[in-house]
């Protein structure tokens, strides 16, 4: 009997433990009671009624990333290509997610493929390859609107790879190669043109600078010559002024000396013979000139004869000594 009671207690304990549910963070449990929706259990510990309540679904609220396999699509210009998409979605309503659609991922994949075919079918090949952002935005808007009733929010859809047929890839590579060569030639031609323009502008500026330098040199040379002439004229003028000043000072000194000699002569009260001797000295200075005729005053004629006789005697003595 005790064994049976112990077994019953263990069974009851197991049932109680199983009725205790702990919901992890960022999860929601959808609970059914007697086969119908009852509640959404959020994060925390909850207690179920045994044999009445059951967990219909455990839903994660984290954002999920699904990479769908490549889908064949046809462009407006009838080019078939393979495009694979990456969908970022998040469950925002656990009840609608459990009861709204049977296979949510399959539904999103098929909806993404059909939407992608519709959008690409309106674009040509070149526009498809260069309009990724436009295509991503359109697919995201359409999928987000369509999945609202499933409790799913599509945050973003990205085109992962766009793979055109091999022959199209070869043609595009050749086209890109030709385009690069064309751009290279254009850039080279523009570079040569700019180089020639720069060389011409440099030569022009060089000629202008040389002309300006020559002009300035001529102006400086003319100014230097002008200054030199002015300085020479100033020097000549100052020289003449100095010579004239010197001559004037010399004449003044001579006149001053003569006046002083006369004053001293008057102060000495010279005799008549001294006066005649001074006259004779003056006559000797006059005779040193180049005049052909000399008028001798009568007062000094006797003295002149005496001086001549003395000169003759002196010359005769010199001859005898020789």
PDB file of C-alpha atoms in Angstrom:
ATOM      1  CA  UNK A   1       0.000   0.000   0.000  1.00  0.00           C
ATOM      2  CA  UNK A   2       2.765   2.376   0.873  1.00  0.00           C
ATOM      3  CA  UNK A   3       4.454   1.603  -2.397  1.00  0.00           C
ATOM      4  CA  UNK A   4       1.305   2.514  -4.329  1.00  0.00           C
ATOM      5  CA  UNK A   5       0.955   5.794  -2.434  1.00  0.00           C
ATOM      6  CA  UNK A   6       4.575   6.609  -3.134  1.00  0.00           C
ATOM      7  CA  UNK A   7       4.100   5.891  -6.812  1.00  0.00           C
ATOM      8  CA  UNK A   8       1.009   8.075  -6.904  1.00  0.00           C
ATOM      9  CA  UNK A   9       2.902  10.901  -5.182  1.00  0.00           C
ATOM     10  CA  UNK A  10       5.727  10.609  -7.663  1.00  0.00           C
ATOM     11  CA  UNK A  11       3.304  10.739 -10.589  1.00  0.00           C
ATOM     12  CA  UNK A  12       1.544  13.772  -9.127  1.00  0.00           C
ATOM     13  CA  UNK A  13       4.903  15.483  -8.602  1.00  0.00           C
ATOM     14  CA  UNK A  14       5.924  14.765 -12.191  1.00  0.00           C
ATOM     15  CA  UNK A  15       2.612  16.158 -13.457  1.00  0.00           C
ATOM     16  CA  UNK A  16       3.023  19.309 -11.367  1.00  0.00           C
ATOM     17  CA  UNK A  17       6.564  19.781 -12.590  1.00  0.00           C
ATOM     18  CA  UNK A  18       5.470  19.392 -16.193  1.00  0.00           C
ATOM     19  CA  UNK A  19       2.693  21.892 -15.649  1.00  0.00           C
ATOM     20  CA  UNK A  20       5.232  24.538 -14.671  1.00  0.00           C
ATOM     21  CA  UNK A  21       6.473  26.333 -17.827  1.00  0.00           C
ATOM     22  CA  UNK A  22       9.294  28.865 -17.988  1.00  0.00           C
ATOM     23  CA  UNK A  23       9.278  31.130 -21.039  1.00  0.00           C
ATOM     24  CA  UNK A  24      12.815  32.284 -22.042  1.00  0.00           C
ATOM     25  CA  UNK A  25      13.722  35.840 -22.991  1.00  0.00           C
ATOM     26  CA  UNK A  26      12.537  36.982 -26.468  1.00  0.00           C
ATOM     27  CA  UNK A  27      10.098  34.055 -26.730  1.00  0.00           C
ATOM     28  CA  UNK A  28       6.314  33.677 -26.585  1.00  0.00           C
ATOM     29  CA  UNK A  29       4.316  30.496 -25.859  1.00  0.00           C
ATOM     30  CA  UNK A  30       0.903  30.185 -27.493  1.00  0.00           C
ATOM     31  CA  UNK A  31      -1.428  28.271 -25.104  1.00  0.00           C
ATOM     32  CA  UNK A  32      -4.572  26.390 -26.099  1.00  0.00           C
ATOM     33  CA  UNK A  33      -7.228  25.331 -23.630  1.00  0.00           C
ATOM     34  CA  UNK A  34      -9.439  22.479 -24.660  1.00  0.00           C
ATOM     35  CA  UNK A  35      -8.251  22.883 -28.255  1.00  0.00           C
ATOM     36  CA  UNK A  36      -8.879  26.647 -28.602  1.00  0.00           C
ATOM     37  CA  UNK A  37      -6.597  29.641 -28.220  1.00  0.00           C
ATOM     38  CA  UNK A  38      -6.308  30.708 -24.613  1.00  0.00           C
ATOM     39  CA  UNK A  39      -3.311  33.043 -24.075  1.00  0.00           C
ATOM     40  CA  UNK A  40       0.168  34.197 -25.069  1.00  0.00           C
ATOM     41  CA  UNK A  41       2.677  33.627 -22.301  1.00  0.00           C
ATOM     42  CA  UNK A  42       5.493  36.164 -22.184  1.00  0.00           C
ATOM     43  CA  UNK A  43       8.883  35.799 -20.535  1.00  0.00           C
ATOM     44  CA  UNK A  44       8.693  34.253 -17.051  1.00  0.00           C
ATOM     45  CA  UNK A  45       7.222  31.268 -15.166  1.00  0.00           C
ATOM     46  CA  UNK A  46       3.672  30.084 -15.842  1.00  0.00           C
ATOM     47  CA  UNK A  47       1.459  27.230 -14.527  1.00  0.00           C
ATOM     48  CA  UNK A  48      -0.650  25.061 -16.842  1.00  0.00           C
ATOM     49  CA  UNK A  49      -3.802  23.158 -15.948  1.00  0.00           C
ATOM     50  CA  UNK A  50      -3.023  19.488 -16.463  1.00  0.00           C
ATOM     51  CA  UNK A  51      -4.836  17.762 -19.304  1.00  0.00           C
ATOM     52  CA  UNK A  52      -6.632  21.047 -20.177  1.00  0.00           C
ATOM     53  CA  UNK A  53      -3.944  23.434 -21.364  1.00  0.00           C
ATOM     54  CA  UNK A  54      -1.235  22.700 -23.870  1.00  0.00           C
ATOM     55  CA  UNK A  55       1.517  24.654 -25.645  1.00  0.00           C
ATOM     56  CA  UNK A  56       0.384  25.105 -29.245  1.00  0.00           C
ATOM     57  CA  UNK A  57       3.593  26.794 -30.324  1.00  0.00           C
ATOM     58  CA  UNK A  58       6.834  28.295 -29.123  1.00  0.00           C
ATOM     59  CA  UNK A  59       7.621  31.446 -31.077  1.00  0.00           C
ATOM     60  CA  UNK A  60      10.940  33.322 -31.078  1.00  0.00           C
ATOM     61  CA  UNK A  61      10.727  37.099 -31.370  1.00  0.00           C
ATOM     62  CA  UNK A  62      14.312  37.455 -32.578  1.00  0.00           C
ATOM     63  CA  UNK A  63      15.012  38.697 -36.086  1.00  0.00           C
ATOM     64  CA  UNK A  64      15.737  35.813 -38.438  1.00  0.00           C
ATOM     65  CA  UNK A  65      17.713  35.637 -41.648  1.00  0.00           C
ATOM     66  CA  UNK A  66      16.706  33.250 -44.418  1.00  0.00           C
ATOM     67  CA  UNK A  67      18.806  32.699 -47.536  1.00  0.00           C
ATOM     68  CA  UNK A  68      16.602  31.396 -50.342  1.00  0.00           C
ATOM     69  CA  UNK A  69      18.032  29.432 -53.219  1.00  0.00           C
ATOM     70  CA  UNK A  70      18.429  31.115 -56.661  1.00  0.00           C
ATOM     71  CA  UNK A  71      15.225  31.678 -58.594  1.00  0.00           C
ATOM     72  CA  UNK A  72      15.046  31.811 -62.433  1.00  0.00           C
ATOM     73  CA  UNK A  73      13.636  35.137 -63.625  1.00  0.00           C
ATOM     74  CA  UNK A  74      13.155  36.643 -67.074  1.00  0.00           C
ATOM     75  CA  UNK A  75      13.859  40.299 -67.816  1.00  0.00           C
ATOM     76  CA  UNK A  76      11.863  42.568 -70.081  1.00  0.00           C
ATOM     77  CA  UNK A  77      14.314  41.932 -72.950  1.00  0.00           C
ATOM     78  CA  UNK A  78      13.897  38.133 -72.548  1.00  0.00           C
ATOM     79  CA  UNK A  79      17.139  37.336 -70.710  1.00  0.00           C
ATOM     80  CA  UNK A  80      16.893  34.523 -68.180  1.00  0.00           C
ATOM     81  CA  UNK A  81      19.008  34.888 -65.078  1.00  0.00           C
ATOM     82  CA  UNK A  82      19.336  33.355 -61.625  1.00  0.00           C
ATOM     83  CA  UNK A  83      18.741  35.580 -58.570  1.00  0.00           C
ATOM     84  CA  UNK A  84      18.934  34.496 -54.954  1.00  0.00           C
ATOM     85  CA  UNK A  85      17.541  36.607 -52.143  1.00  0.00           C
ATOM     86  CA  UNK A  86      18.183  37.065 -48.436  1.00  0.00           C
ATOM     87  CA  UNK A  87      15.168  37.945 -46.276  1.00  0.00           C
ATOM     88  CA  UNK A  88      15.387  39.502 -42.806  1.00  0.00           C
ATOM     89  CA  UNK A  89      12.097  39.047 -40.919  1.00  0.00           C
ATOM     90  CA  UNK A  90      10.768  39.087 -37.372  1.00  0.00           C
ATOM     91  CA  UNK A  91       7.639  37.681 -35.688  1.00  0.00           C
ATOM     92  CA  UNK A  92       5.592  40.464 -34.103  1.00  0.00           C
ATOM     93  CA  UNK A  93       2.340  38.545 -33.416  1.00  0.00           C
ATOM     94  CA  UNK A  94       2.744  34.990 -32.136  1.00  0.00           C
ATOM     95  CA  UNK A  95      -0.961  34.125 -32.419  1.00  0.00           C
ATOM     96  CA  UNK A  96      -1.200  35.113 -36.099  1.00  0.00           C
ATOM     97  CA  UNK A  97       2.142  33.421 -36.779  1.00  0.00           C
ATOM     98  CA  UNK A  98       0.817  30.095 -35.361  1.00  0.00           C
ATOM     99  CA  UNK A  99      -2.666  30.256 -36.833  1.00  0.00           C
ATOM    100  CA  UNK A 100      -2.196  32.513 -39.876  1.00  0.00           C
ATOM    101  CA  UNK A 101      -0.161  30.313 -42.201  1.00  0.00           C
ATOM    102  CA  UNK A 102       0.742  26.649 -42.259  1.00  0.00           C
ATOM    103  CA  UNK A 103       4.370  26.914 -43.401  1.00  0.00           C
ATOM    104  CA  UNK A 104       5.580  30.504 -42.910  1.00  0.00           C
ATOM    105  CA  UNK A 105       9.049  30.082 -44.461  1.00  0.00           C
ATOM    106  CA  UNK A 106       7.723  28.334 -47.554  1.00  0.00           C
ATOM    107  CA  UNK A 107       5.081  31.028 -47.900  1.00  0.00           C
ATOM    108  CA  UNK A 108       7.697  33.797 -47.659  1.00  0.00           C
ATOM    109  CA  UNK A 109       9.964  32.020 -50.161  1.00  0.00           C
ATOM    110  CA  UNK A 110       7.200  31.568 -52.755  1.00  0.00           C
ATOM    111  CA  UNK A 111       5.947  35.091 -52.233  1.00  0.00           C
ATOM    112  CA  UNK A 112       9.486  36.439 -52.625  1.00  0.00           C
ATOM    113  CA  UNK A 113      10.011  34.451 -55.852  1.00  0.00           C
ATOM    114  CA  UNK A 114       6.755  35.597 -57.479  1.00  0.00           C
ATOM    115  CA  UNK A 115       7.309  39.212 -56.430  1.00  0.00           C
ATOM    116  CA  UNK A 116      10.856  39.112 -57.775  1.00  0.00           C
ATOM    117  CA  UNK A 117       9.641  37.756 -61.137  1.00  0.00           C
ATOM    118  CA  UNK A 118       7.055  40.520 -61.405  1.00  0.00           C
ATOM    119  CA  UNK A 119       9.576  43.282 -60.663  1.00  0.00           C
ATOM    120  CA  UNK A 120      12.358  41.906 -62.896  1.00  0.00           C
ATOM    121  CA  UNK A 121       9.876  41.336 -65.718  1.00  0.00           C
ATOM    122  CA  UNK A 122       9.395  45.100 -65.916  1.00  0.00           C
ATOM    123  CA  UNK A 123      13.131  45.825 -66.172  1.00  0.00           C
ATOM    124  CA  UNK A 124      15.708  45.254 -68.879  1.00  0.00           C
ATOM    125  CA  UNK A 125      18.999  43.508 -68.235  1.00  0.00           C
ATOM    126  CA  UNK A 126      21.093  46.644 -67.754  1.00  0.00           C
ATOM    127  CA  UNK A 127      18.499  48.194 -65.443  1.00  0.00           C
ATOM    128  CA  UNK A 128      18.331  44.975 -63.419  1.00  0.00           C
ATOM    129  CA  UNK A 129      22.088  44.946 -62.877  1.00  0.00           C
ATOM    130  CA  UNK A 130      22.180  48.587 -61.814  1.00  0.00           C
ATOM    131  CA  UNK A 131      18.958  48.856 -59.785  1.00  0.00           C
ATOM    132  CA  UNK A 132      19.551  46.608 -56.795  1.00  0.00           C
ATOM    133  CA  UNK A 133      18.420  49.227 -54.284  1.00  0.00           C
ATOM    134  CA  UNK A 134      15.186  49.877 -56.177  1.00  0.00           C
ATOM    135  CA  UNK A 135      14.431  46.147 -56.426  1.00  0.00           C
ATOM    136  CA  UNK A 136      15.245  45.595 -52.736  1.00  0.00           C
ATOM    137  CA  UNK A 137      12.944  48.422 -51.678  1.00  0.00           C
ATOM    138  CA  UNK A 138      10.034  47.195 -53.820  1.00  0.00           C
ATOM    139  CA  UNK A 139      10.303  43.568 -52.672  1.00  0.00           C
ATOM    140  CA  UNK A 140      10.562  44.628 -49.018  1.00  0.00           C
ATOM    141  CA  UNK A 141       7.451  46.790 -49.241  1.00  0.00           C
ATOM    142  CA  UNK A 142       5.399  44.084 -50.996  1.00  0.00           C
ATOM    143  CA  UNK A 143       6.485  41.262 -48.671  1.00  0.00           C
ATOM    144  CA  UNK A 144       5.976  43.352 -45.537  1.00  0.00           C
ATOM    145  CA  UNK A 145       2.442  44.217 -46.585  1.00  0.00           C
ATOM    146  CA  UNK A 146       1.601  40.629 -47.556  1.00  0.00           C
ATOM    147  CA  UNK A 147       2.948  39.092 -44.323  1.00  0.00           C
ATOM    148  CA  UNK A 148       1.142  41.412 -41.923  1.00  0.00           C
ATOM    149  CA  UNK A 149      -1.760  38.971 -41.565  1.00  0.00           C
ATOM    150  CA  UNK A 150       0.755  36.239 -40.675  1.00  0.00           C
ATOM    151  CA  UNK A 151       2.175  38.192 -37.750  1.00  0.00           C
ATOM    152  CA  UNK A 152       5.487  38.644 -39.591  1.00  0.00           C
ATOM    153  CA  UNK A 153       7.329  41.855 -40.332  1.00  0.00           C
ATOM    154  CA  UNK A 154       9.816  41.803 -43.219  1.00  0.00           C
ATOM    155  CA  UNK A 155      12.556  44.263 -42.275  1.00  0.00           C
ATOM    156  CA  UNK A 156      14.725  43.958 -45.370  1.00  0.00           C
ATOM    157  CA  UNK A 157      15.207  41.956 -48.557  1.00  0.00           C
ATOM    158  CA  UNK A 158      18.563  41.865 -50.335  1.00  0.00           C
ATOM    159  CA  UNK A 159      19.506  40.479 -53.742  1.00  0.00           C
ATOM    160  CA  UNK A 160      22.530  38.360 -52.982  1.00  0.00           C
ATOM    161  CA  UNK A 161      23.614  37.298 -56.476  1.00  0.00           C
ATOM    162  CA  UNK A 162      22.465  38.133 -59.975  1.00  0.00           C
ATOM    163  CA  UNK A 163      23.778  35.536 -62.415  1.00  0.00           C
ATOM    164  CA  UNK A 164      23.030  36.127 -66.117  1.00  0.00           C
ATOM    165  CA  UNK A 165      23.734  33.379 -68.717  1.00  0.00           C
ATOM    166  CA  UNK A 166      27.367  32.669 -69.583  1.00  0.00           C
ATOM    167  CA  UNK A 167      27.124  34.152 -73.090  1.00  0.00           C
ATOM    168  CA  UNK A 168      25.621  37.309 -71.620  1.00  0.00           C
ATOM    169  CA  UNK A 169      28.464  37.487 -69.110  1.00  0.00           C
ATOM    170  CA  UNK A 170      31.021  37.124 -71.914  1.00  0.00           C
ATOM    171  CA  UNK A 171      29.314  39.848 -73.936  1.00  0.00           C
ATOM    172  CA  UNK A 172      29.170  42.108 -70.888  1.00  0.00           C
ATOM    173  CA  UNK A 173      32.845  41.514 -70.158  1.00  0.00           C
ATOM    174  CA  UNK A 174      33.740  42.409 -73.750  1.00  0.00           C
ATOM    175  CA  UNK A 175      31.539  45.472 -73.545  1.00  0.00           C
ATOM    176  CA  UNK A 176      33.099  46.508 -70.270  1.00  0.00           C
ATOM    177  CA  UNK A 177      36.566  45.948 -71.698  1.00  0.00           C
ATOM    178  CA  UNK A 178      35.749  48.075 -74.748  1.00  0.00           C
ATOM    179  CA  UNK A 179      34.249  50.735 -72.510  1.00  0.00           C
ATOM    180  CA  UNK A 180      37.359  50.773 -70.322  1.00  0.00           C
ATOM    181  CA  UNK A 181      39.599  51.064 -73.372  1.00  0.00           C
ATOM    182  CA  UNK A 182      37.452  53.896 -74.705  1.00  0.00           C
ATOM    183  CA  UNK A 183      37.612  55.718 -71.387  1.00  0.00           C
ATOM    184  CA  UNK A 184      41.344  55.127 -71.241  1.00  0.00           C
ATOM    185  CA  UNK A 185      41.813  56.675 -74.685  1.00  0.00           C
ATOM    186  CA  UNK A 186      39.576  59.584 -73.751  1.00  0.00           C
ATOM    187  CA  UNK A 187      41.474  60.160 -70.532  1.00  0.00           C
ATOM    188  CA  UNK A 188      44.791  59.901 -72.355  1.00  0.00           C
ATOM    189  CA  UNK A 189      43.624  62.370 -75.007  1.00  0.00           C
ATOM    190  CA  UNK A 190      42.366  64.752 -72.338  1.00  0.00           C
ATOM    191  CA  UNK A 191      45.658  64.381 -70.496  1.00  0.00           C
ATOM    192  CA  UNK A 192      47.642  65.160 -73.654  1.00  0.00           C
ATOM    193  CA  UNK A 193      45.398  68.146 -74.318  1.00  0.00           C
ATOM    194  CA  UNK A 194      45.803  69.502 -70.802  1.00  0.00           C
ATOM    195  CA  UNK A 195      49.545  68.899 -71.000  1.00  0.00           C
ATOM    196  CA  UNK A 196      49.821  70.860 -74.238  1.00  0.00           C
ATOM    197  CA  UNK A 197      47.659  73.641 -72.841  1.00  0.00           C
ATOM    198  CA  UNK A 198      49.799  73.816 -69.725  1.00  0.00           C
ATOM    199  CA  UNK A 199      52.999  73.865 -71.788  1.00  0.00           C
ATOM    200  CA  UNK A 200      51.601  76.649 -73.997  1.00  0.00           C
ATOM    201  CA  UNK A 201      50.451  78.630 -70.980  1.00  0.00           C
ATOM    202  CA  UNK A 202      53.837  78.124 -69.353  1.00  0.00           C
ATOM    203  CA  UNK A 203      55.650  79.339 -72.491  1.00  0.00           C
ATOM    204  CA  UNK A 204      53.299  82.317 -72.705  1.00  0.00           C
ATOM    205  CA  UNK A 205      53.880  83.245 -69.083  1.00  0.00           C
ATOM    206  CA  UNK A 206      57.616  82.726 -69.559  1.00  0.00           C
ATOM    207  CA  UNK A 207      57.676  85.116 -72.539  1.00  0.00           C
ATOM    208  CA  UNK A 208      55.625  87.651 -70.617  1.00  0.00           C
ATOM    209  CA  UNK A 209      57.960  87.407 -67.639  1.00  0.00           C
ATOM    210  CA  UNK A 210      61.032  87.724 -69.857  1.00  0.00           C
ATOM    211  CA  UNK A 211      59.547  90.796 -71.568  1.00  0.00           C
ATOM    212  CA  UNK A 212      58.673  92.330 -68.224  1.00  0.00           C
ATOM    213  CA  UNK A 213      62.144  91.566 -66.902  1.00  0.00           C
ATOM    214  CA  UNK A 214      63.767  93.124 -69.988  1.00  0.00           C
ATOM    215  CA  UNK A 215      61.547  96.178 -69.675  1.00  0.00           C
ATOM    216  CA  UNK A 216      62.350  96.567 -65.990  1.00  0.00           C
ATOM    217  CA  UNK A 217      66.064  96.088 -66.720  1.00  0.00           C
ATOM    218  CA  UNK A 218      65.969  98.827 -69.378  1.00  0.00           C
ATOM    219  CA  UNK A 219      64.094 101.117 -67.011  1.00  0.00           C
ATOM    220  CA  UNK A 220      66.597 100.436 -64.243  1.00  0.00           C
ATOM    221  CA  UNK A 221      69.514 100.967 -66.641  1.00  0.00           C
ATOM    222  CA  UNK A 222      68.043 104.280 -67.853  1.00  0.00           C
ATOM    223  CA  UNK A 223      67.457 105.380 -64.285  1.00  0.00           C
ATOM    224  CA  UNK A 224      71.025 104.366 -63.378  1.00  0.00           C
ATOM    225  CA  UNK A 225      72.435 106.336 -66.308  1.00  0.00           C
ATOM    226  CA  UNK A 226      70.278 109.293 -65.345  1.00  0.00           C
ATOM    227  CA  UNK A 227      71.495 109.099 -61.757  1.00  0.00           C
ATOM    228  CA  UNK A 228      75.104 108.748 -62.953  1.00  0.00           C
ATOM    229  CA  UNK A 229      74.780 111.825 -65.168  1.00  0.00           C
ATOM    230  CA  UNK A 230      73.216 113.751 -62.313  1.00  0.00           C
ATOM    231  CA  UNK A 231      75.990 112.666 -59.967  1.00  0.00           C
ATOM    232  CA  UNK A 232      78.669 113.574 -62.518  1.00  0.00           C
ATOM    233  CA  UNK A 233      77.088 116.982 -63.073  1.00  0.00           C
ATOM    234  CA  UNK A 234      76.866 117.492 -59.332  1.00  0.00           C
ATOM    235  CA  UNK A 235      80.520 116.490 -58.984  1.00  0.00           C
ATOM    236  CA  UNK A 236      81.629 118.881 -61.765  1.00  0.00           C
ATOM    237  CA  UNK A 237      79.558 121.663 -60.278  1.00  0.00           C
ATOM    238  CA  UNK A 238      80.946 121.040 -56.811  1.00  0.00           C
ATOM    239  CA  UNK A 239      84.483 120.844 -58.269  1.00  0.00           C
ATOM    240  CA  UNK A 240      84.072 124.172 -60.034  1.00  0.00           C
ATOM    241  CA  UNK A 241      82.585 125.684 -56.918  1.00  0.00           C
ATOM    242  CA  UNK A 242      85.534 124.399 -54.900  1.00  0.00           C
ATOM    243  CA  UNK A 243      88.050 125.667 -57.513  1.00  0.00           C
ATOM    244  CA  UNK A 244      86.395 129.057 -57.634  1.00  0.00           C
ATOM    245  CA  UNK A 245      86.277 129.159 -53.856  1.00  0.00           C
ATOM    246  CA  UNK A 246      89.952 128.187 -53.717  1.00  0.00           C
ATOM    247  CA  UNK A 247      90.951 130.831 -56.276  1.00  0.00           C
ATOM    248  CA  UNK A 248      88.933 133.452 -54.433  1.00  0.00           C
ATOM    249  CA  UNK A 249      90.551 132.461 -51.150  1.00  0.00           C
ATOM    250  CA  UNK A 250      94.020 132.502 -52.800  1.00  0.00           C
ATOM    251  CA  UNK A 251      93.434 135.970 -54.278  1.00  0.00           C
ATOM    252  CA  UNK A 252      92.138 137.132 -50.932  1.00  0.00           C
ATOM    253  CA  UNK A 253      95.192 135.716 -49.194  1.00  0.00           C
ATOM    254  CA  UNK A 254      97.541 137.359 -51.756  1.00  0.00           C
ATOM    255  CA  UNK A 255      95.792 140.670 -51.384  1.00  0.00           C
ATOM    256  CA  UNK A 256      95.858 140.292 -47.627  1.00  0.00           C
ATOM    257  CA  UNK A 257      99.574 139.467 -47.701  1.00  0.00           C
ATOM    258  CA  UNK A 258     100.279 142.415 -50.018  1.00  0.00           C
ATOM    259  CA  UNK A 259      98.329 144.726 -47.764  1.00  0.00           C
ATOM    260  CA  UNK A 260     100.157 143.421 -44.726  1.00  0.00           C
ATOM    261  CA  UNK A 261     103.537 143.878 -46.499  1.00  0.00           C
ATOM    262  CA  UNK A 262     102.632 147.435 -47.394  1.00  0.00           C
ATOM    263  CA  UNK A 263     101.583 148.078 -43.810  1.00  0.00           C
ATOM    264  CA  UNK A 264     104.859 146.668 -42.530  1.00  0.00           C
ATOM    265  CA  UNK A 265     106.805 148.625 -45.204  1.00  0.00           C
ATOM    266  CA  UNK A 266     105.135 151.848 -44.130  1.00  0.00           C
ATOM    267  CA  UNK A 267     105.789 151.033 -40.525  1.00  0.00           C
ATOM    268  CA  UNK A 268     109.499 150.480 -41.334  1.00  0.00           C
ATOM    269  CA  UNK A 269     109.849 153.983 -43.020  1.00  0.00           C
ATOM    270  CA  UNK A 270     112.133 152.714 -45.892  1.00  0.00           C
ATOM    271  CA  UNK A 271     114.677 155.012 -47.521  1.00  0.00           C
ATOM    272  CA  UNK A 272     114.646 156.020 -51.144  1.00  0.00           C
ATOM    273  CA  UNK A 273     117.284 153.455 -52.066  1.00  0.00           C
ATOM    274  CA  UNK A 274     115.241 150.636 -50.567  1.00  0.00           C
ATOM    275  CA  UNK A 275     112.257 151.771 -52.566  1.00  0.00           C
ATOM    276  CA  UNK A 276     114.372 151.849 -55.743  1.00  0.00           C
ATOM    277  CA  UNK A 277     115.651 148.325 -54.942  1.00  0.00           C
ATOM    278  CA  UNK A 278     112.077 147.023 -54.557  1.00  0.00           C
ATOM    279  CA  UNK A 279     111.206 148.648 -57.851  1.00  0.00           C
ATOM    280  CA  UNK A 280     114.173 146.904 -59.430  1.00  0.00           C
ATOM    281  CA  UNK A 281     112.901 143.526 -58.064  1.00  0.00           C
ATOM    282  CA  UNK A 282     109.518 144.221 -59.549  1.00  0.00           C
ATOM    283  CA  UNK A 283     111.149 145.084 -62.855  1.00  0.00           C
ATOM    284  CA  UNK A 284     112.961 141.737 -62.787  1.00  0.00           C
ATOM    285  CA  UNK A 285     109.623 139.938 -62.418  1.00  0.00           C
ATOM    286  CA  UNK A 286     108.237 141.931 -65.310  1.00  0.00           C
ATOM    287  CA  UNK A 287     111.255 141.058 -67.436  1.00  0.00           C
ATOM    288  CA  UNK A 288     110.566 137.319 -66.915  1.00  0.00           C
ATOM    289  CA  UNK A 289     107.404 137.613 -69.027  1.00  0.00           C
ATOM    290  CA  UNK A 290     107.031 137.184 -72.760  1.00  0.00           C
ATOM    291  CA  UNK A 291     106.523 140.877 -73.603  1.00  0.00           C
ATOM    292  CA  UNK A 292     108.767 142.148 -76.441  1.00  0.00           C
ATOM    293  CA  UNK A 293     108.807 145.733 -75.244  1.00  0.00           C
ATOM    294  CA  UNK A 294     109.312 146.962 -71.672  1.00  0.00           C
ATOM    295  CA  UNK A 295     108.991 150.603 -70.707  1.00  0.00           C
ATOM    296  CA  UNK A 296     111.333 151.373 -67.829  1.00  0.00           C
ATOM    297  CA  UNK A 297     110.572 154.417 -65.732  1.00  0.00           C
ATOM    298  CA  UNK A 298     113.274 157.004 -65.543  1.00  0.00           C
ATOM    299  CA  UNK A 299     113.610 156.576 -61.835  1.00  0.00           C
ATOM    300  CA  UNK A 300     115.022 153.058 -62.170  1.00  0.00           C
ATOM    301  CA  UNK A 301     116.995 153.394 -65.475  1.00  0.00           C
ATOM    302  CA  UNK A 302     120.238 154.053 -63.592  1.00  0.00           C
ATOM    303  CA  UNK A 303     119.554 151.071 -61.377  1.00  0.00           C
ATOM    304  CA  UNK A 304     118.854 148.956 -64.442  1.00  0.00           C
ATOM    305  CA  UNK A 305     122.205 149.870 -65.961  1.00  0.00           C
ATOM    306  CA  UNK A 306     123.925 149.037 -62.707  1.00  0.00           C
ATOM    307  CA  UNK A 307     122.189 145.649 -62.614  1.00  0.00           C
ATOM    308  CA  UNK A 308     123.245 144.926 -66.194  1.00  0.00           C
ATOM    309  CA  UNK A 309     126.862 145.738 -65.464  1.00  0.00           C
ATOM    310  CA  UNK A 310     126.831 143.508 -62.423  1.00  0.00           C
ATOM    311  CA  UNK A 311     125.383 140.649 -64.485  1.00  0.00           C
ATOM    312  CA  UNK A 312     128.113 141.019 -67.159  1.00  0.00           C
ATOM    313  CA  UNK A 313     130.898 140.966 -64.586  1.00  0.00           C
ATOM    314  CA  UNK A 314     129.406 137.869 -62.990  1.00  0.00           C
ATOM    315  CA  UNK A 315     129.192 136.028 -66.310  1.00  0.00           C
ATOM    316  CA  UNK A 316     132.878 136.957 -67.144  1.00  0.00           C
ATOM    317  CA  UNK A 317     134.083 135.594 -63.809  1.00  0.00           C
ATOM    318  CA  UNK A 318     132.209 132.357 -64.442  1.00  0.00           C
ATOM    319  CA  UNK A 319     133.897 131.995 -67.862  1.00  0.00           C
ATOM    320  CA  UNK A 320     137.390 132.521 -66.446  1.00  0.00           C
ATOM    321  CA  UNK A 321     136.788 129.926 -63.789  1.00  0.00           C
ATOM    322  CA  UNK A 322     135.708 127.435 -66.355  1.00  0.00           C
TER     323      UNK A 322
END
